[in-house]
């Protein structure tokens, strides 16, 4: 059985696919395969192209969140006024 593991290294967070199995002695072991990282700005996963191709070949869907954000017209007007010094 496999699962996705997050591991923080310094200020970056990496994603690994962890596969659990038992070795010849019967002891549990894990094999981790790096599959991507977390974008520090948006917090969304950034998958490696090889991992996406492998999942597409297997037919497993992967949800890739969008980075679009909803803004109201007031938010845009206020940010434009502040940024450009219109008033």
mmCIF file of N, CA and C in Angstrom:
data_model
loop_
_atom_site.group_PDB
_atom_site.id
_atom_site.type_symbol
_atom_site.label_atom_id
_atom_site.label_comp_id
_atom_site.label_asym_id
_atom_site.label_seq_id
_atom_site.Cartn_x
_atom_site.Cartn_y
_atom_site.Cartn_z
ATOM 1 N N UNK A 1 0.843 -1.172 0.000
ATOM 2 C CA UNK A 1 0.000 0.000 0.000
ATOM 3 C C UNK A 1 0.888 1.234 0.000
ATOM 4 N N UNK A 2 0.504 2.256 -0.743
ATOM 5 C CA UNK A 2 1.318 3.460 -0.812
ATOM 6 C C UNK A 2 0.542 4.652 -0.259
ATOM 7 N N UNK A 3 1.301 5.643 0.185
ATOM 8 C CA UNK A 3 0.720 6.883 0.684
ATOM 9 C C UNK A 3 1.671 8.019 0.348
ATOM 10 N N UNK A 4 1.160 9.243 0.416
ATOM 11 C CA UNK A 4 1.980 10.415 0.140
ATOM 12 C C UNK A 4 2.409 11.012 1.472
ATOM 13 N N UNK A 5 3.719 11.193 1.622
ATOM 14 C CA UNK A 5 4.321 11.695 2.851
ATOM 15 C C UNK A 5 4.894 13.081 2.589
ATOM 16 N N UNK A 6 4.686 14.002 3.524
ATOM 17 C CA UNK A 6 5.313 15.327 3.469
ATOM 18 C C UNK A 6 6.489 15.330 4.436
ATOM 19 N N UNK A 7 7.643 15.828 3.966
ATOM 20 C CA UNK A 7 8.819 15.901 4.827
ATOM 21 C C UNK A 7 9.420 17.287 4.703
ATOM 22 N N UNK A 8 9.557 17.967 5.843
ATOM 23 C CA UNK A 8 10.131 19.304 5.850
ATOM 24 C C UNK A 8 11.645 19.198 5.980
ATOM 25 N N UNK A 9 12.349 19.839 5.045
ATOM 26 C CA UNK A 9 13.809 19.881 5.052
ATOM 27 C C UNK A 9 14.188 21.351 4.957
ATOM 28 N N UNK A 10 14.680 21.914 6.053
ATOM 29 C CA UNK A 10 14.964 23.344 6.080
ATOM 30 C C UNK A 10 13.659 24.117 5.996
ATOM 31 N N UNK A 11 13.559 24.997 5.002
ATOM 32 C CA UNK A 11 12.315 25.752 4.826
ATOM 33 C C UNK A 11 11.467 25.208 3.681
ATOM 34 N N UNK A 12 11.834 24.081 3.119
ATOM 35 C CA UNK A 12 11.080 23.472 2.018
ATOM 36 C C UNK A 12 10.358 22.217 2.506
ATOM 37 N N UNK A 13 9.229 21.916 1.854
ATOM 38 C CA UNK A 13 8.477 20.701 2.162
ATOM 39 C C UNK A 13 8.444 19.856 0.900
ATOM 40 N N UNK A 14 8.972 18.630 1.001
ATOM 41 C CA UNK A 14 9.035 17.721 -0.134
ATOM 42 C C UNK A 14 7.965 16.648 -0.003
ATOM 43 N N UNK A 15 7.501 16.146 -1.151
ATOM 44 C CA UNK A 15 6.495 15.094 -1.195
ATOM 45 C C UNK A 15 7.145 13.791 -1.638
ATOM 46 N N UNK A 16 6.796 12.716 -0.955
ATOM 47 C CA UNK A 16 7.307 11.391 -1.280
ATOM 48 C C UNK A 16 6.145 10.417 -1.355
ATOM 49 N N UNK A 17 6.243 9.458 -2.284
ATOM 50 C CA UNK A 17 5.318 8.338 -2.295
ATOM 51 C C UNK A 17 5.988 7.232 -1.491
ATOM 52 N N UNK A 18 5.353 6.833 -0.405
ATOM 53 C CA UNK A 18 5.914 5.831 0.492
ATOM 54 C C UNK A 18 5.207 4.505 0.268
ATOM 55 N N UNK A 19 5.992 3.464 -0.030
ATOM 56 C CA UNK A 19 5.452 2.122 -0.243
ATOM 57 C C UNK A 19 5.944 1.237 0.900
ATOM 58 N N UNK A 20 5.006 0.636 1.635
ATOM 59 C CA UNK A 20 5.346 -0.231 2.770
ATOM 60 C C UNK A 20 5.435 -1.684 2.317
ATOM 61 N N UNK A 21 6.421 -2.410 2.864
ATOM 62 C CA UNK A 21 6.585 -3.829 2.548
ATOM 63 C C UNK A 21 7.365 -4.488 3.676
ATOM 64 N N UNK A 22 7.477 -5.786 3.629
ATOM 65 C CA UNK A 22 8.273 -6.529 4.612
ATOM 66 C C UNK A 22 9.499 -7.118 3.915
ATOM 67 N N UNK A 23 10.644 -7.032 4.582
ATOM 68 C CA UNK A 23 11.871 -7.570 3.998
ATOM 69 C C UNK A 23 11.931 -9.083 4.200
ATOM 70 N N UNK A 24 13.051 -9.688 3.841
ATOM 71 C CA UNK A 24 13.190 -11.148 3.918
ATOM 72 C C UNK A 24 13.098 -11.665 5.354
ATOM 73 N N UNK A 25 13.472 -10.835 6.333
ATOM 74 C CA UNK A 25 13.394 -11.237 7.738
ATOM 75 C C UNK A 25 12.001 -11.029 8.324
ATOM 76 N N UNK A 26 11.104 -10.450 7.554
ATOM 77 C CA UNK A 26 9.746 -10.202 8.029
ATOM 78 C C UNK A 26 9.563 -8.877 8.736
ATOM 79 N N UNK A 27 10.584 -8.018 8.694
ATOM 80 C CA UNK A 27 10.486 -6.716 9.350
ATOM 81 C C UNK A 27 9.894 -5.691 8.382
ATOM 82 N N UNK A 28 9.052 -4.787 8.881
ATOM 83 C CA UNK A 28 8.446 -3.782 8.004
ATOM 84 C C UNK A 28 9.473 -2.757 7.530
ATOM 85 N N UNK A 29 9.389 -2.397 6.285
ATOM 86 C CA UNK A 29 10.267 -1.403 5.668
ATOM 87 C C UNK A 29 9.423 -0.480 4.794
ATOM 88 N N UNK A 30 9.988 0.683 4.481
ATOM 89 C CA UNK A 30 9.336 1.645 3.602
ATOM 90 C C UNK A 30 10.302 2.059 2.510
ATOM 91 N N UNK A 31 9.777 2.246 1.319
ATOM 92 C CA UNK A 31 10.567 2.774 0.214
ATOM 93 C C UNK A 31 9.918 4.088 -0.188
ATOM 94 N N UNK A 32 10.697 5.160 -0.176
ATOM 95 C CA UNK A 32 10.180 6.479 -0.521
ATOM 96 C C UNK A 32 10.708 6.908 -1.879
ATOM 97 N N UNK A 33 9.787 7.395 -2.703
ATOM 98 C CA UNK A 33 10.124 7.896 -4.027
ATOM 99 C C UNK A 33 9.742 9.373 -4.060
ATOM 100 N N UNK A 34 10.687 10.283 -4.357
ATOM 101 C CA UNK A 34 10.334 11.708 -4.399
ATOM 102 C C UNK A 34 9.387 11.994 -5.567
ATOM 103 N N UNK A 35 8.294 12.701 -5.283
ATOM 104 C CA UNK A 35 7.303 12.986 -6.326
ATOM 105 C C UNK A 35 7.060 14.472 -6.523
ATOM 106 N N UNK A 36 7.628 15.328 -5.676
ATOM 107 C CA UNK A 36 7.416 16.764 -5.854
ATOM 108 C C UNK A 36 7.709 17.534 -4.588
ATOM 109 N N UNK A 37 7.151 18.753 -4.533
ATOM 110 C CA UNK A 37 7.339 19.614 -3.369
ATOM 111 C C UNK A 37 6.110 20.499 -3.204
ATOM 112 N N UNK A 38 6.070 21.233 -2.108
ATOM 113 C CA UNK A 38 4.979 22.152 -1.827
ATOM 114 C C UNK A 38 5.438 23.560 -2.191
ATOM 115 N N UNK A 39 4.602 24.280 -2.951
ATOM 116 C CA UNK A 39 4.903 25.662 -3.309
ATOM 117 C C UNK A 39 4.827 26.520 -2.048
ATOM 118 N N UNK A 40 5.899 27.242 -1.685
ATOM 119 C CA UNK A 40 5.881 28.012 -0.443
ATOM 120 C C UNK A 40 4.904 29.185 -0.462
ATOM 121 N N UNK A 41 4.560 29.694 -1.631
ATOM 122 C CA UNK A 41 3.657 30.843 -1.719
ATOM 123 C C UNK A 41 2.201 30.411 -1.614
ATOM 124 N N UNK A 42 1.805 29.429 -2.423
ATOM 125 C CA UNK A 42 0.400 29.022 -2.469
ATOM 126 C C UNK A 42 0.086 27.846 -1.565
ATOM 127 N N UNK A 43 1.080 27.044 -1.219
ATOM 128 C CA UNK A 43 0.839 25.856 -0.409
ATOM 129 C C UNK A 43 0.321 24.678 -1.214
ATOM 130 N N UNK A 44 0.295 24.806 -2.534
ATOM 131 C CA UNK A 44 -0.180 23.735 -3.407
ATOM 132 C C UNK A 44 0.972 22.811 -3.787
ATOM 133 N N UNK A 45 0.677 21.537 -4.033
ATOM 134 C CA UNK A 45 1.741 20.620 -4.449
ATOM 135 C C UNK A 45 2.192 20.888 -5.879
ATOM 136 N N UNK A 46 3.491 20.763 -6.105
ATOM 137 C CA UNK A 46 4.073 20.849 -7.443
ATOM 138 C C UNK A 46 4.670 19.472 -7.717
ATOM 139 N N UNK A 47 4.005 18.704 -8.580
ATOM 140 C CA UNK A 47 4.439 17.333 -8.846
ATOM 141 C C UNK A 47 5.486 17.305 -9.947
ATOM 142 N N UNK A 48 6.382 16.327 -9.872
ATOM 143 C CA UNK A 48 7.374 16.112 -10.923
ATOM 144 C C UNK A 48 6.661 15.616 -12.180
ATOM 145 N N UNK A 49 7.142 16.000 -13.368
ATOM 146 C CA UNK A 49 6.517 15.527 -14.609
ATOM 147 C C UNK A 49 6.538 14.007 -14.738
ATOM 148 N N UNK A 50 7.593 13.368 -14.231
ATOM 149 C CA UNK A 50 7.682 11.905 -14.303
ATOM 150 C C UNK A 50 6.569 11.249 -13.486
ATOM 151 N N UNK A 51 6.271 11.822 -12.328
ATOM 152 C CA UNK A 51 5.218 11.274 -11.476
ATOM 153 C C UNK A 51 3.854 11.448 -12.137
ATOM 154 N N UNK A 52 3.616 12.622 -12.731
ATOM 155 C CA UNK A 52 2.342 12.860 -13.417
ATOM 156 C C UNK A 52 2.172 11.907 -14.596
ATOM 157 N N UNK A 53 3.251 11.670 -15.355
ATOM 158 C CA UNK A 53 3.179 10.750 -16.492
ATOM 159 C C UNK A 53 2.919 9.327 -16.012
ATOM 160 N N UNK A 54 3.553 8.936 -14.912
ATOM 161 C CA UNK A 54 3.358 7.595 -14.364
ATOM 162 C C UNK A 54 1.919 7.402 -13.884
ATOM 163 N N UNK A 55 1.365 8.406 -13.235
ATOM 164 C CA UNK A 55 -0.016 8.312 -12.753
ATOM 165 C C UNK A 55 -1.004 8.307 -13.922
ATOM 166 N N UNK A 56 -0.694 9.067 -14.977
ATOM 167 C CA UNK A 56 -1.563 9.070 -16.159
ATOM 168 C C UNK A 56 -1.537 7.704 -16.837
ATOM 169 N N UNK A 57 -0.353 7.075 -16.862
ATOM 170 C CA UNK A 57 -0.232 5.750 -17.467
ATOM 171 C C UNK A 57 -1.029 4.717 -16.672
ATOM 172 N N UNK A 58 -1.019 4.857 -15.340
ATOM 173 C CA UNK A 58 -1.768 3.942 -14.482
ATOM 174 C C UNK A 58 -3.267 4.238 -14.490
ATOM 175 N N UNK A 59 -3.642 5.432 -14.954
ATOM 176 C CA UNK A 59 -5.052 5.810 -14.967
ATOM 177 C C UNK A 59 -5.537 6.372 -13.645
ATOM 178 N N UNK A 60 -4.611 6.779 -12.784
ATOM 179 C CA UNK A 60 -4.972 7.353 -11.491
ATOM 180 C C UNK A 60 -5.095 8.865 -11.631
ATOM 181 N N UNK A 61 -6.267 9.428 -11.335
ATOM 182 C CA UNK A 61 -6.412 10.885 -11.447
ATOM 183 C C UNK A 61 -5.692 11.600 -10.306
ATOM 184 N N UNK A 62 -5.084 12.729 -10.626
ATOM 185 C CA UNK A 62 -4.413 13.557 -9.631
ATOM 186 C C UNK A 62 -5.058 14.926 -9.686
ATOM 187 N N UNK A 63 -5.495 15.394 -8.532
ATOM 188 C CA UNK A 63 -6.116 16.712 -8.460
ATOM 189 C C UNK A 63 -5.025 17.761 -8.306
ATOM 190 N N UNK A 64 -4.955 18.661 -9.273
ATOM 191 C CA UNK A 64 -4.000 19.759 -9.209
ATOM 192 C C UNK A 64 -4.807 21.024 -8.951
ATOM 193 N N UNK A 65 -4.680 21.612 -7.749
ATOM 194 C CA UNK A 65 -5.490 22.782 -7.421
ATOM 195 C C UNK A 65 -5.109 23.978 -8.278
ATOM 196 N N UNK A 66 -6.104 24.798 -8.568
ATOM 197 C CA UNK A 66 -5.855 25.999 -9.352
ATOM 198 C C UNK A 66 -5.259 27.067 -8.460
ATOM 199 N N UNK A 67 -4.589 28.014 -9.077
ATOM 200 C CA UNK A 67 -3.987 29.098 -8.316
ATOM 201 C C UNK A 67 -4.761 30.392 -8.485
ATOM 202 N N UNK A 68 -5.924 30.326 -9.120
ATOM 203 C CA UNK A 68 -6.719 31.538 -9.288
ATOM 204 C C UNK A 68 -7.407 31.882 -7.980
ATOM 205 N N UNK A 69 -7.582 33.167 -7.761
ATOM 206 C CA UNK A 69 -8.227 33.635 -6.544
ATOM 207 C C UNK A 69 -9.404 34.522 -6.920
ATOM 208 N N UNK A 70 -10.407 34.532 -6.068
ATOM 209 C CA UNK A 70 -11.582 35.362 -6.296
ATOM 210 C C UNK A 70 -11.373 36.717 -5.626
ATOM 211 N N UNK A 71 -11.599 37.793 -6.380
ATOM 212 C CA UNK A 71 -11.507 39.147 -5.855
ATOM 213 C C UNK A 71 -12.777 39.894 -6.199
ATOM 214 N N UNK A 72 -13.173 40.771 -5.320
ATOM 215 C CA UNK A 72 -14.307 41.635 -5.626
ATOM 216 C C UNK A 72 -13.777 42.889 -6.307
ATOM 217 N N UNK A 73 -14.674 43.647 -6.899
ATOM 218 C CA UNK A 73 -14.265 44.881 -7.575
ATOM 219 C C UNK A 73 -13.702 45.871 -6.561
ATOM 220 N N UNK A 74 -14.207 45.845 -5.324
ATOM 221 C CA UNK A 74 -13.675 46.730 -4.284
ATOM 222 C C UNK A 74 -12.218 46.396 -3.971
ATOM 223 N N UNK A 75 -11.888 45.106 -3.908
ATOM 224 C CA UNK A 75 -10.504 44.702 -3.651
ATOM 225 C C UNK A 75 -9.578 45.222 -4.740
ATOM 226 N N UNK A 76 -10.023 45.103 -5.977
ATOM 227 C CA UNK A 76 -9.199 45.542 -7.106
ATOM 228 C C UNK A 76 -9.038 47.052 -7.093
ATOM 229 N N UNK A 77 -10.129 47.775 -6.826
ATOM 230 C CA UNK A 77 -10.052 49.236 -6.802
ATOM 231 C C UNK A 77 -9.140 49.715 -5.680
ATOM 232 N N UNK A 78 -9.280 49.145 -4.498
ATOM 233 C CA UNK A 78 -8.457 49.577 -3.371
ATOM 234 C C UNK A 78 -6.984 49.260 -3.597
ATOM 235 N N UNK A 79 -6.689 48.095 -4.145
ATOM 236 C CA UNK A 79 -5.291 47.759 -4.381
ATOM 237 C C UNK A 79 -4.710 48.623 -5.492
ATOM 238 N N UNK A 80 -5.510 48.938 -6.517
ATOM 239 C CA UNK A 80 -5.021 49.782 -7.605
ATOM 240 C C UNK A 80 -4.757 51.193 -7.121
ATOM 241 N N UNK A 81 -5.646 51.701 -6.289
ATOM 242 C CA UNK A 81 -5.471 53.053 -5.765
ATOM 243 C C UNK A 81 -4.220 53.115 -4.902
ATOM 244 N N UNK A 82 -4.025 52.123 -4.059
ATOM 245 C CA UNK A 82 -2.864 52.118 -3.170
ATOM 246 C C UNK A 82 -1.567 51.933 -3.962
ATOM 247 N N UNK A 83 -1.570 51.028 -4.944
ATOM 248 C CA UNK A 83 -0.354 50.732 -5.701
ATOM 249 C C UNK A 83 0.062 51.871 -6.623
ATOM 250 N N UNK A 84 -0.905 52.503 -7.253
ATOM 251 C CA UNK A 84 -0.586 53.515 -8.255
ATOM 252 C C UNK A 84 -0.720 54.933 -7.734
ATOM 253 N N UNK A 85 -1.187 55.099 -6.507
ATOM 254 C CA UNK A 85 -1.296 56.432 -5.930
ATOM 255 C C UNK A 85 -2.276 57.307 -6.676
ATOM 256 N N UNK A 86 -3.398 56.733 -7.103
ATOM 257 C CA UNK A 86 -4.378 57.503 -7.867
ATOM 258 C C UNK A 86 -5.015 58.589 -7.017
ATOM 259 N N UNK A 87 -5.102 58.371 -5.712
ATOM 260 C CA UNK A 87 -5.711 59.387 -4.838
ATOM 261 C C UNK A 87 -4.818 59.672 -3.671
#
